[in-house]
mmCIF file of C-alpha atoms and ligand atoms in Angstrom:
data_model
loop_
_atom_site.group_PDB
_atom_site.id
_atom_site.type_symbol
_atom_site.label_atom_id
_atom_site.label_comp_id
_atom_site.label_asym_id
_atom_site.label_seq_id
_atom_site.Cartn_x
_atom_site.Cartn_y
_atom_site.Cartn_z
ATOM 1 C CA MET E 111 41.339 -16.193 6.116
ATOM 2 C CA ASN E 112 41.766 -16.161 9.860
ATOM 3 C CA ARG E 113 38.695 -16.566 12.111
ATOM 4 C CA PRO E 114 36.055 -14.887 9.950
ATOM 5 C CA VAL E 115 32.753 -13.941 11.572
ATOM 6 C CA VAL E 116 29.639 -13.151 9.547
ATOM 7 C CA THR E 117 26.825 -11.223 11.241
ATOM 8 C CA GLY E 118 23.581 -12.090 9.513
ATOM 9 C CA GLY E 119 25.280 -15.244 8.251
ATOM 10 C CA ALA E 120 22.049 -17.253 8.215
ATOM 11 C CA GLY E 121 20.399 -14.768 5.860
ATOM 12 C CA PHE E 122 20.241 -14.746 2.077
ATOM 13 C CA ILE E 123 23.490 -12.900 1.315
ATOM 14 C CA GLY E 124 25.235 -13.902 4.547
ATOM 15 C CA SER E 125 24.765 -17.623 3.982
ATOM 16 C CA SER E 126 26.177 -17.312 0.459
ATOM 17 C CA LEU E 127 29.152 -15.435 1.891
ATOM 18 C CA VAL E 128 29.715 -18.238 4.418
ATOM 19 C CA ARG E 129 29.896 -20.715 1.518
ATOM 20 C CA GLY E 130 32.250 -18.389 -0.352
ATOM 21 C CA LEU E 131 34.572 -18.067 2.638
ATOM 22 C CA LEU E 132 34.684 -21.832 3.101
ATOM 23 C CA ALA E 133 35.392 -22.312 -0.600
ATOM 24 C CA ALA E 134 38.171 -19.703 -0.354
ATOM 25 C CA GLY E 135 39.895 -21.742 2.341
ATOM 26 C CA ALA E 136 38.492 -20.591 5.693
ATOM 27 C CA GLY E 137 38.472 -23.763 7.757
ATOM 28 C CA ARG E 138 35.577 -22.641 9.903
ATOM 29 C CA VAL E 139 33.221 -19.666 9.881
ATOM 30 C CA THR E 140 31.413 -18.170 12.869
ATOM 31 C CA VAL E 141 27.904 -16.893 12.220
ATOM 32 C CA VAL E 142 26.165 -14.409 14.508
ATOM 33 C CA ASP E 143 22.454 -14.329 13.740
ATOM 34 C CA ASN E 144 19.258 -13.859 15.759
ATOM 35 C CA LEU E 145 17.346 -15.981 13.223
ATOM 36 C CA LEU E 146 14.664 -13.310 12.897
ATOM 37 C CA THR E 147 14.785 -13.365 9.109
ATOM 38 C CA GLY E 148 17.787 -15.686 8.756
ATOM 39 C CA ARG E 149 17.203 -19.446 8.746
ATOM 40 C CA GLU E 150 19.322 -22.346 9.879
ATOM 41 C CA GLU E 151 18.324 -24.266 6.749
ATOM 42 C CA ASN E 152 20.204 -21.660 4.657
ATOM 43 C CA LEU E 153 23.385 -23.197 6.083
ATOM 44 C CA GLU E 154 22.221 -26.795 5.725
ATOM 45 C CA GLU E 155 25.045 -28.516 3.839
ATOM 46 C CA VAL E 156 27.844 -26.398 5.405
ATOM 47 C CA ARG E 157 26.572 -26.761 8.979
ATOM 48 C CA GLY E 158 29.588 -28.898 9.994
ATOM 49 C CA SER E 159 31.986 -26.030 9.221
ATOM 50 C CA VAL E 160 29.925 -23.291 10.874
ATOM 51 C CA GLU E 161 29.669 -22.191 14.474
ATOM 52 C CA LEU E 162 26.242 -20.583 14.784
ATOM 53 C CA ILE E 163 25.934 -18.140 17.680
ATOM 54 C CA ARG E 164 22.344 -17.095 18.182
ATOM 55 C CA ALA E 165 22.833 -13.510 19.298
ATOM 56 C CA ASP E 166 21.174 -10.208 18.538
ATOM 57 C CA ILE E 167 23.413 -7.306 17.513
ATOM 58 C CA ARG E 168 21.250 -5.024 19.696
ATOM 59 C CA ASN E 169 22.610 -6.881 22.730
ATOM 60 C CA TYR E 170 26.135 -5.562 23.214
ATOM 61 C CA ALA E 171 27.293 -8.073 25.828
ATOM 62 C CA GLU E 172 26.306 -11.093 23.696
ATOM 63 C CA LEU E 173 27.761 -9.557 20.590
ATOM 64 C CA ALA E 174 31.075 -8.549 22.172
ATOM 65 C CA ALA E 175 31.595 -12.089 23.439
ATOM 66 C CA ALA E 176 30.946 -13.485 19.951
ATOM 67 C CA LEU E 177 33.286 -11.066 18.137
ATOM 68 C CA ARG E 178 36.221 -11.014 20.541
ATOM 69 C CA GLY E 179 39.418 -12.177 18.811
ATOM 70 C CA ALA E 180 37.859 -12.502 15.351
ATOM 71 C CA GLY E 181 40.191 -11.869 12.393
ATOM 72 C CA THR E 182 37.739 -10.268 9.992
ATOM 73 C CA VAL E 183 34.119 -9.399 10.713
ATOM 74 C CA PHE E 184 31.659 -9.243 7.834
ATOM 75 C CA HIS E 185 28.740 -7.162 9.091
ATOM 76 C CA LEU E 186 25.664 -8.124 7.081
ATOM 77 C CA ALA E 187 23.035 -8.345 9.836
ATOM 78 C CA ALA E 188 20.288 -5.819 9.082
ATOM 79 C CA ILE E 189 16.567 -5.279 8.718
ATOM 80 C CA PRO E 190 16.359 -4.491 5.013
ATOM 81 C CA SER E 191 13.608 -2.951 2.887
ATOM 82 C CA VAL E 192 12.799 0.662 2.090
ATOM 83 C CA PRO E 193 9.013 0.286 2.592
ATOM 84 C CA ARG E 194 9.433 -1.598 5.888
ATOM 85 C CA SER E 195 11.587 1.247 7.221
ATOM 86 C CA ILE E 196 8.748 3.658 6.399
ATOM 87 C CA SER E 197 5.883 1.608 7.856
ATOM 88 C CA ASP E 198 7.833 0.527 10.974
ATOM 89 C CA PRO E 199 10.969 2.672 11.381
ATOM 90 C CA VAL E 200 11.978 1.829 14.957
ATOM 91 C CA PRO E 201 13.178 -1.802 14.602
ATOM 92 C CA SER E 202 15.169 -1.049 11.467
ATOM 93 C CA HIS E 203 16.777 1.966 13.137
ATOM 94 C CA GLU E 204 17.711 -0.066 16.201
ATOM 95 C CA VAL E 205 19.252 -2.875 14.173
ATOM 96 C CA ASN E 206 20.754 -0.922 11.287
ATOM 97 C CA VAL E 207 22.156 2.034 13.247
ATOM 98 C CA ASP E 208 22.470 1.041 16.936
ATOM 99 C CA GLY E 209 23.353 -2.542 15.996
ATOM 100 C CA THR E 210 26.032 -1.386 13.572
ATOM 101 C CA PHE E 211 27.496 0.867 16.243
ATOM 102 C CA ASN E 212 27.584 -2.134 18.595
ATOM 103 C CA VAL E 213 29.370 -4.261 15.990
ATOM 104 C CA LEU E 214 32.000 -1.570 15.397
ATOM 105 C CA ARG E 215 32.472 -0.941 19.109
ATOM 106 C CA ALA E 216 32.833 -4.663 19.809
ATOM 107 C CA CYS E 217 35.406 -4.918 17.002
ATOM 108 C CA ALA E 218 37.413 -1.957 18.324
ATOM 109 C CA GLU E 219 37.358 -3.320 21.870
ATOM 110 C CA GLY E 220 37.909 -6.913 20.808
ATOM 111 C CA GLY E 221 40.974 -6.241 18.654
ATOM 112 C CA VAL E 222 39.384 -7.081 15.286
ATOM 113 C CA ARG E 223 41.569 -5.877 12.436
ATOM 114 C CA ARG E 224 39.089 -5.497 9.599
ATOM 115 C CA VAL E 225 35.333 -5.037 9.238
ATOM 116 C CA VAL E 226 33.580 -5.288 5.885
ATOM 117 C CA TYR E 227 30.199 -3.556 6.157
ATOM 118 C CA ALA E 228 27.210 -4.218 3.912
ATOM 119 C CA ALA E 229 26.132 -0.690 2.969
ATOM 120 C CA SER E 230 23.464 0.071 0.382
ATOM 121 C CA SER E 231 23.047 1.690 -3.019
ATOM 122 C CA SER E 232 19.979 3.392 -1.532
ATOM 123 C CA ALA E 233 22.424 6.017 -0.154
ATOM 124 C CA TYR E 234 22.460 7.648 -3.618
ATOM 125 C CA GLY E 235 18.695 8.175 -3.493
ATOM 126 C CA GLY E 236 17.200 10.741 -5.783
ATOM 127 C CA SER E 237 20.200 12.137 -7.631
ATOM 128 C CA GLU E 238 19.523 11.781 -11.360
ATOM 129 C CA VAL E 239 23.091 11.321 -12.548
ATOM 130 C CA LEU E 240 23.937 7.805 -13.787
ATOM 131 C CA PRO E 241 25.932 5.747 -13.128
ATOM 132 C CA LYS E 242 26.340 6.408 -9.412
ATOM 133 C CA VAL E 243 29.940 7.158 -8.433
ATOM 134 C CA GLU E 244 31.189 6.943 -4.861
ATOM 135 C CA SER E 245 32.304 10.590 -4.931
ATOM 136 C CA MET E 246 28.701 11.847 -5.395
ATOM 137 C CA ALA E 247 26.956 13.495 -2.480
ATOM 138 C CA PRO E 248 24.529 10.994 -0.932
ATOM 139 C CA ASP E 249 20.822 11.801 -1.053
ATOM 140 C CA PRO E 250 18.955 9.270 1.132
ATOM 141 C CA ARG E 251 15.188 9.228 0.566
ATOM 142 C CA SER E 252 13.992 6.748 3.187
ATOM 143 C CA PRO E 253 14.822 5.799 6.779
ATOM 144 C CA TYR E 254 16.464 2.626 5.439
ATOM 145 C CA ALA E 255 18.760 4.624 3.142
ATOM 146 C CA ALA E 256 19.656 7.045 5.964
ATOM 147 C CA GLN E 257 20.307 4.168 8.377
ATOM 148 C CA LYS E 258 22.635 2.376 5.990
ATOM 149 C CA LEU E 259 24.449 5.629 5.251
ATOM 150 C CA ALA E 260 24.813 6.307 8.978
ATOM 151 C CA GLY E 261 26.467 2.893 9.226
ATOM 152 C CA GLU E 262 29.013 3.932 6.574
ATOM 153 C CA TYR E 263 29.833 7.113 8.461
ATOM 154 C CA LEU E 264 30.214 5.162 11.693
ATOM 155 C CA ALA E 265 32.484 2.656 9.955
ATOM 156 C CA ARG E 266 34.675 5.416 8.607
ATOM 157 C CA THR E 267 34.944 7.154 11.980
ATOM 158 C CA PHE E 268 35.867 3.883 13.679
ATOM 159 C CA HIS E 269 38.664 3.612 11.154
ATOM 160 C CA LEU E 270 39.850 7.173 11.728
ATOM 161 C CA CYS E 271 39.477 7.274 15.508
ATOM 162 C CA PHE E 272 40.003 3.687 16.659
ATOM 163 C CA GLY E 273 42.127 2.164 13.890
ATOM 164 C CA VAL E 274 39.682 -0.557 12.830
ATOM 165 C CA GLU E 275 40.160 -1.195 9.096
ATOM 166 C CA THR E 276 36.638 -0.733 7.799
ATOM 167 C CA VAL E 277 35.477 -1.151 4.213
ATOM 168 C CA SER E 278 31.898 -0.279 3.238
ATOM 169 C CA LEU E 279 30.366 -1.911 0.181
ATOM 170 C CA ARG E 280 27.245 -0.369 -1.289
ATOM 171 C CA TYR E 281 25.360 -3.458 -2.410
ATOM 172 C CA PHE E 282 23.161 -2.850 -5.452
ATOM 173 C CA ASN E 283 19.871 -4.827 -5.478
ATOM 174 C CA VAL E 284 21.251 -8.277 -4.802
ATOM 175 C CA TYR E 285 19.349 -11.362 -6.019
ATOM 176 C CA GLY E 286 20.004 -15.086 -6.221
ATOM 177 C CA PRO E 287 19.408 -18.469 -4.574
ATOM 178 C CA ARG E 288 18.000 -18.454 -1.021
ATOM 179 C CA GLN E 289 16.428 -15.009 -1.298
ATOM 180 C CA ASP E 290 13.154 -15.469 0.550
ATOM 181 C CA PRO E 291 10.020 -14.392 -1.360
ATOM 182 C CA SER E 292 7.634 -14.939 1.555
ATOM 183 C CA SER E 293 7.246 -11.339 2.740
ATOM 184 C CA PRO E 294 5.735 -8.352 0.906
ATOM 185 C CA TYR E 295 9.063 -6.645 1.745
ATOM 186 C CA SER E 296 11.086 -9.266 -0.135
ATOM 187 C CA GLY E 297 13.388 -8.236 -2.978
ATOM 188 C CA VAL E 298 11.459 -7.755 -6.201
ATOM 189 C CA LEU E 299 13.216 -10.514 -8.174
ATOM 190 C CA SER E 300 12.381 -13.170 -5.585
ATOM 191 C CA LEU E 301 8.738 -12.064 -5.828
ATOM 192 C CA PHE E 302 8.843 -12.042 -9.644
ATOM 193 C CA ILE E 303 10.322 -15.557 -9.710
ATOM 194 C CA ARG E 304 7.672 -16.874 -7.331
ATOM 195 C CA SER E 305 4.990 -15.408 -9.632
ATOM 196 C CA LEU E 306 6.722 -16.951 -12.634
ATOM 197 C CA LEU E 307 6.791 -20.436 -11.118
ATOM 198 C CA GLU E 308 3.224 -20.142 -9.830
ATOM 199 C CA ARG E 309 2.081 -18.742 -13.201
ATOM 200 C CA THR E 310 0.483 -15.714 -11.542
ATOM 201 C CA PRO E 311 0.916 -12.070 -12.611
ATOM 202 C CA PRO E 312 3.485 -10.121 -10.563
ATOM 203 C CA LEU E 313 2.567 -6.743 -9.085
ATOM 204 C CA ILE E 314 4.609 -3.856 -10.457
ATOM 205 C CA HIS E 315 4.562 -0.641 -8.412
ATOM 206 C CA GLY E 316 4.264 2.284 -10.839
ATOM 207 C CA ASP E 317 4.806 1.999 -14.590
ATOM 208 C CA GLY E 318 7.653 -0.528 -14.430
ATOM 209 C CA GLY E 319 10.010 1.958 -16.068
ATOM 210 C CA GLN E 320 12.103 2.266 -12.906
ATOM 211 C CA SER E 321 15.452 0.557 -13.281
ATOM 212 C CA ARG E 322 17.926 -1.226 -11.046
ATOM 213 C CA ASP E 323 21.460 -2.562 -11.247
ATOM 214 C CA PHE E 324 20.504 -6.117 -10.269
ATOM 215 C CA THR E 325 23.579 -7.896 -8.923
ATOM 216 C CA PHE E 326 23.952 -11.655 -8.642
ATOM 217 C CA VAL E 327 24.783 -12.833 -5.136
ATOM 218 C CA GLU E 328 27.899 -14.764 -6.246
ATOM 219 C CA ASP E 329 29.408 -11.525 -7.535
ATOM 220 C CA VAL E 330 28.583 -9.830 -4.231
ATOM 221 C CA VAL E 331 30.280 -12.653 -2.323
ATOM 222 C CA ASP E 332 33.314 -12.264 -4.544
ATOM 223 C CA ILE E 333 33.699 -8.514 -3.984
ATOM 224 C CA THR E 334 33.041 -8.896 -0.257
ATOM 225 C CA ILE E 335 35.892 -11.383 0.133
ATOM 226 C CA LYS E 336 38.152 -9.181 -1.982
ATOM 227 C CA ALA E 337 37.319 -6.196 0.240
ATOM 228 C CA ALA E 338 38.529 -8.170 3.244
ATOM 229 C CA ARG E 339 41.907 -8.666 1.592
ATOM 230 C CA ALA E 340 42.590 -5.459 -0.352
ATOM 231 C CA ARG E 341 45.426 -3.557 1.288
ATOM 232 C CA SER E 342 44.535 -0.041 0.207
ATOM 233 C CA ALA E 343 40.804 -0.242 0.892
ATOM 234 C CA ALA E 344 40.701 0.571 4.622
ATOM 235 C CA GLY E 345 38.342 3.437 5.431
ATOM 236 C CA GLY E 346 36.856 3.295 1.923
ATOM 237 C CA VAL E 347 33.374 3.074 0.406
ATOM 238 C CA TYR E 348 32.874 1.057 -2.804
ATOM 239 C CA ASN E 349 29.981 0.258 -5.079
ATOM 240 C CA ALA E 350 29.213 -3.445 -5.186
ATOM 241 C CA GLY E 351 27.127 -3.565 -8.337
ATOM 242 C CA ASN E 352 27.044 -5.205 -11.723
ATOM 243 C CA GLY E 353 27.310 -1.976 -13.714
ATOM 244 C CA GLY E 354 24.173 -2.616 -15.800
ATOM 245 C CA ARG E 355 20.651 -1.258 -15.511
ATOM 246 C CA TYR E 356 17.336 -2.983 -16.277
ATOM 247 C CA THR E 357 13.774 -1.727 -15.960
ATOM 248 C CA LEU E 358 11.297 -3.891 -14.064
ATOM 249 C CA ASN E 359 9.303 -4.317 -17.289
ATOM 250 C CA SER E 360 12.363 -5.658 -19.134
ATOM 251 C CA VAL E 361 13.253 -8.049 -16.301
ATOM 252 C CA TRP E 362 9.736 -9.470 -16.251
ATOM 253 C CA ASP E 363 9.991 -9.930 -20.048
ATOM 254 C CA LEU E 364 13.326 -11.702 -19.636
ATOM 255 C CA LEU E 365 11.938 -14.024 -16.969
ATOM 256 C CA GLN E 366 8.959 -14.938 -19.158
ATOM 257 C CA SER E 367 11.268 -15.742 -22.059
ATOM 258 C CA ILE E 368 13.506 -17.890 -19.843
ATOM 259 C CA GLU E 369 10.448 -19.870 -18.744
ATOM 260 C CA GLY E 370 8.691 -19.781 -22.148
ATOM 261 C CA VAL E 371 5.446 -18.295 -20.780
ATOM 262 C CA LYS E 372 3.338 -15.176 -21.320
ATOM 263 C CA ILE E 373 1.837 -13.665 -18.172
ATOM 264 C CA PRO E 374 0.965 -9.958 -18.287
ATOM 265 C CA ALA E 375 1.949 -8.100 -15.092
ATOM 266 C CA ARG E 376 -0.473 -6.189 -12.849
ATOM 267 C CA TYR E 377 0.319 -2.529 -12.187
ATOM 268 C CA GLY E 378 -0.337 -0.648 -8.937
ATOM 269 C CA PRO E 379 0.495 2.776 -7.516
ATOM 270 C CA PRO E 380 4.179 3.723 -7.128
ATOM 271 C CA ARG E 381 5.787 2.885 -3.784
ATOM 272 C CA GLY E 382 6.729 5.605 -1.273
ATOM 273 C CA GLY E 383 10.465 6.251 -0.908
ATOM 274 C CA ASP E 384 11.188 4.490 -4.223
ATOM 275 C CA VAL E 385 14.214 5.547 -6.246
ATOM 276 C CA ARG E 386 13.629 5.854 -10.023
ATOM 277 C CA HIS E 387 16.937 4.653 -11.474
ATOM 278 C CA SER E 388 20.012 3.008 -10.039
ATOM 279 C CA GLN E 389 23.254 1.891 -11.664
ATOM 280 C CA ALA E 390 26.726 1.419 -10.241
ATOM 281 C CA ASP E 391 29.940 2.823 -11.552
ATOM 282 C CA VAL E 392 32.266 -0.114 -10.964
ATOM 283 C CA THR E 393 35.590 1.621 -11.742
ATOM 284 C CA ALA E 394 36.785 2.086 -8.149
ATOM 285 C CA ALA E 395 35.927 -1.502 -7.182
ATOM 286 C CA ALA E 396 37.916 -2.778 -10.173
ATOM 287 C CA ARG E 397 40.866 -0.495 -9.455
ATOM 288 C CA ASP E 398 41.187 -0.896 -5.661
ATOM 289 C CA LEU E 399 39.610 -4.296 -5.014
ATOM 290 C CA GLY E 400 40.408 -6.031 -8.309
ATOM 291 C CA HIS E 401 36.748 -6.949 -8.719
ATOM 292 C CA ARG E 402 34.986 -7.618 -12.015
ATOM 293 C CA PRO E 403 31.414 -8.956 -12.016
ATOM 294 C CA ARG E 404 31.113 -12.319 -13.778
ATOM 295 C CA PHE E 405 27.370 -12.889 -14.094
ATOM 296 C CA SER E 406 25.090 -11.341 -16.700
ATOM 297 C CA LEU E 407 21.518 -10.740 -15.553
ATOM 298 C CA GLU E 408 20.269 -13.542 -17.787
ATOM 299 C CA GLU E 409 22.753 -16.071 -16.387
ATOM 300 C CA GLY E 410 22.036 -15.015 -12.795
ATOM 301 C CA LEU E 411 18.282 -15.243 -13.364
ATOM 302 C CA ARG E 412 18.556 -18.690 -14.972
ATOM 303 C CA ARG E 413 20.462 -19.976 -11.940
ATOM 304 C CA THR E 414 18.045 -18.340 -9.520
ATOM 305 C CA VAL E 415 14.942 -19.682 -11.268
ATOM 306 C CA ALA E 416 16.495 -23.172 -11.304
ATOM 307 C CA TRP E 417 17.267 -22.941 -7.580
ATOM 308 C CA HIS E 418 13.723 -21.840 -6.703
ATOM 309 C CA ARG E 419 12.207 -24.568 -8.850
ATOM 310 C CA ASP E 420 14.344 -27.135 -7.074
ATOM 311 C CA ALA E 421 13.571 -25.768 -3.613
ATOM 312 C CA ARG E 422 9.841 -25.827 -4.308
ATOM 313 C CA MET E 423 10.072 -29.410 -5.516
ATOM 314 C CA LYS E 424 11.959 -30.482 -2.388
ATOM 315 C CA LYS E 425 9.386 -28.753 -0.187
ATOM 316 C CA SER E 426 6.503 -30.492 -1.897
ATOM 317 C CA GLY E 427 8.274 -33.837 -1.506
ATOM 318 C CA GLY E 428 9.093 -34.305 -5.220
ATOM 319 C CA SER E 429 12.514 -35.372 -6.470
HETATM 320 C C1 UD1 Y 212 16.769 -0.887 -2.018
HETATM 321 C C2 UD1 Y 212 18.212 -0.620 -2.465
HETATM 322 C C3 UD1 Y 212 19.000 -1.915 -2.430
HETATM 323 C C4 UD1 Y 212 18.863 -2.589 -1.085
HETATM 324 C C5 UD1 Y 212 17.388 -2.845 -0.786
HETATM 325 C C6 UD1 Y 212 17.187 -3.484 0.574
HETATM 326 C C7 UD1 Y 212 17.977 1.191 -4.098
HETATM 327 C C8 UD1 Y 212 18.177 1.604 -5.498
HETATM 328 N N1 UD1 Y 212 18.222 -0.082 -3.832
HETATM 329 O O1 UD1 Y 212 16.200 -1.688 -2.980
HETATM 330 O O2 UD1 Y 212 20.360 -1.653 -2.682
HETATM 331 O O3 UD1 Y 212 19.534 -3.797 -1.105
HETATM 332 O O4 UD1 Y 212 16.729 -1.579 -0.794
HETATM 333 O O5 UD1 Y 212 15.865 -3.796 0.788
HETATM 334 O O6 UD1 Y 212 17.628 1.987 -3.247
HETATM 335 N N2 UD1 Y 212 8.644 -3.615 -6.712
HETATM 336 C C9 UD1 Y 212 7.559 -3.979 -7.488
HETATM 337 N N3 UD1 Y 212 6.796 -5.035 -7.083
HETATM 338 C C10 UD1 Y 212 7.053 -5.731 -5.938
HETATM 339 C C11 UD1 Y 212 8.156 -5.338 -5.147
HETATM 340 C C12 UD1 Y 212 8.929 -4.272 -5.566
HETATM 341 O O7 UD1 Y 212 7.281 -3.361 -8.511
HETATM 342 O O8 UD1 Y 212 6.317 -6.680 -5.634
HETATM 343 C C13 UD1 Y 212 9.490 -2.503 -7.181
HETATM 344 C C14 UD1 Y 212 9.782 -1.438 -6.151
HETATM 345 O O9 UD1 Y 212 8.766 -0.458 -6.091
HETATM 346 C C15 UD1 Y 212 11.116 -0.905 -6.667
HETATM 347 C C16 UD1 Y 212 11.793 -2.137 -7.307
HETATM 348 O O10 UD1 Y 212 10.747 -3.070 -7.515
HETATM 349 O O11 UD1 Y 212 10.910 0.068 -7.665
HETATM 350 C C17 UD1 Y 212 12.842 -2.763 -6.421
HETATM 351 O O12 UD1 Y 212 12.295 -2.944 -5.121
HETATM 352 P P1 UD1 Y 212 13.038 -3.794 -4.013
HETATM 353 O O13 UD1 Y 212 13.423 -5.109 -4.528
HETATM 354 O O14 UD1 Y 212 12.210 -3.723 -2.774
HETATM 355 O O15 UD1 Y 212 14.401 -3.026 -3.810
HETATM 356 P P2 UD1 Y 212 14.787 -1.443 -3.683
HETATM 357 O O16 UD1 Y 212 13.858 -0.733 -2.795
HETATM 358 O O17 UD1 Y 212 15.094 -0.921 -5.034
#
């Protein structure tokens, strides 16, 4: 792949994508990241093949200089989290909406052929029909969901009006190595795994009966690279999910059985803006992108637990 650039490439998903691009033959990958939530150490062993440009997507001039002449831009930079977008909506709006507009504008002006945009399953929101198909009317229930959906609409209009080949991928609850559990806004599985390894009860918001289509990061990397190559995908929106659905209670059970422990969870009030159930229909992604998820939840969790255990050992100076 020619001159790929990854915005948010020092983050959890972005840094895995950088590795995937290098493994797929990209000689060098440019990363644009402001290192607000991304970390240089996420790129540790691939640092020699990465050009890291410390720029903020809210700053158009910096961004345009970084993206000019890129072959494909993977736009993953974002401020994630539904609850964060409710408690502090301005920064996430500025990054997720204004920043996405800046990325698209810089790509149009800089002659970039294709942009793959990290959209979100949160766009489906409250609709009760399962699984979620791309043709359903969106129903965003939080500023985060609306922001990510706005990004999709912008991507599509940049395709229609300015000829940039955009592909939006609605990522479904991604988990895996390098997901940071250190914030209360972190993805639930990173928090569950930290509890598991610390032998402390996790906090479940609500009754734990809510379900998600948890998707292993390697599968997300795979579909993202395929979206950059698929000829017929320009202007499209695709689910990037696993196709399964697990309640929080069942995932906590699975994690305990993987680790061979029994730690009852704590339950608190439900979280504002929360969606009850989420599951991807993966037909369109298989048909148009040739993507089929490879990792079962159990396999993905085993790998993620092993990675976290290792990382904790390294941090504490063990071997
Ligand atoms: C949403 C999107 C997801 C997106 C993510 C970005 C949906 C269906 N999914 O994820 O595609 O990538 O935003 O942030 O909208 N929970 C607990 N205990 C905790 C933390 C969370 O019980 O300590 C619960 C939440 O209330 C929620 C579930 O776990 O029901 C998942 O939460 P989280 O990991 O934050 O992701 P979503 O908000 O589902």
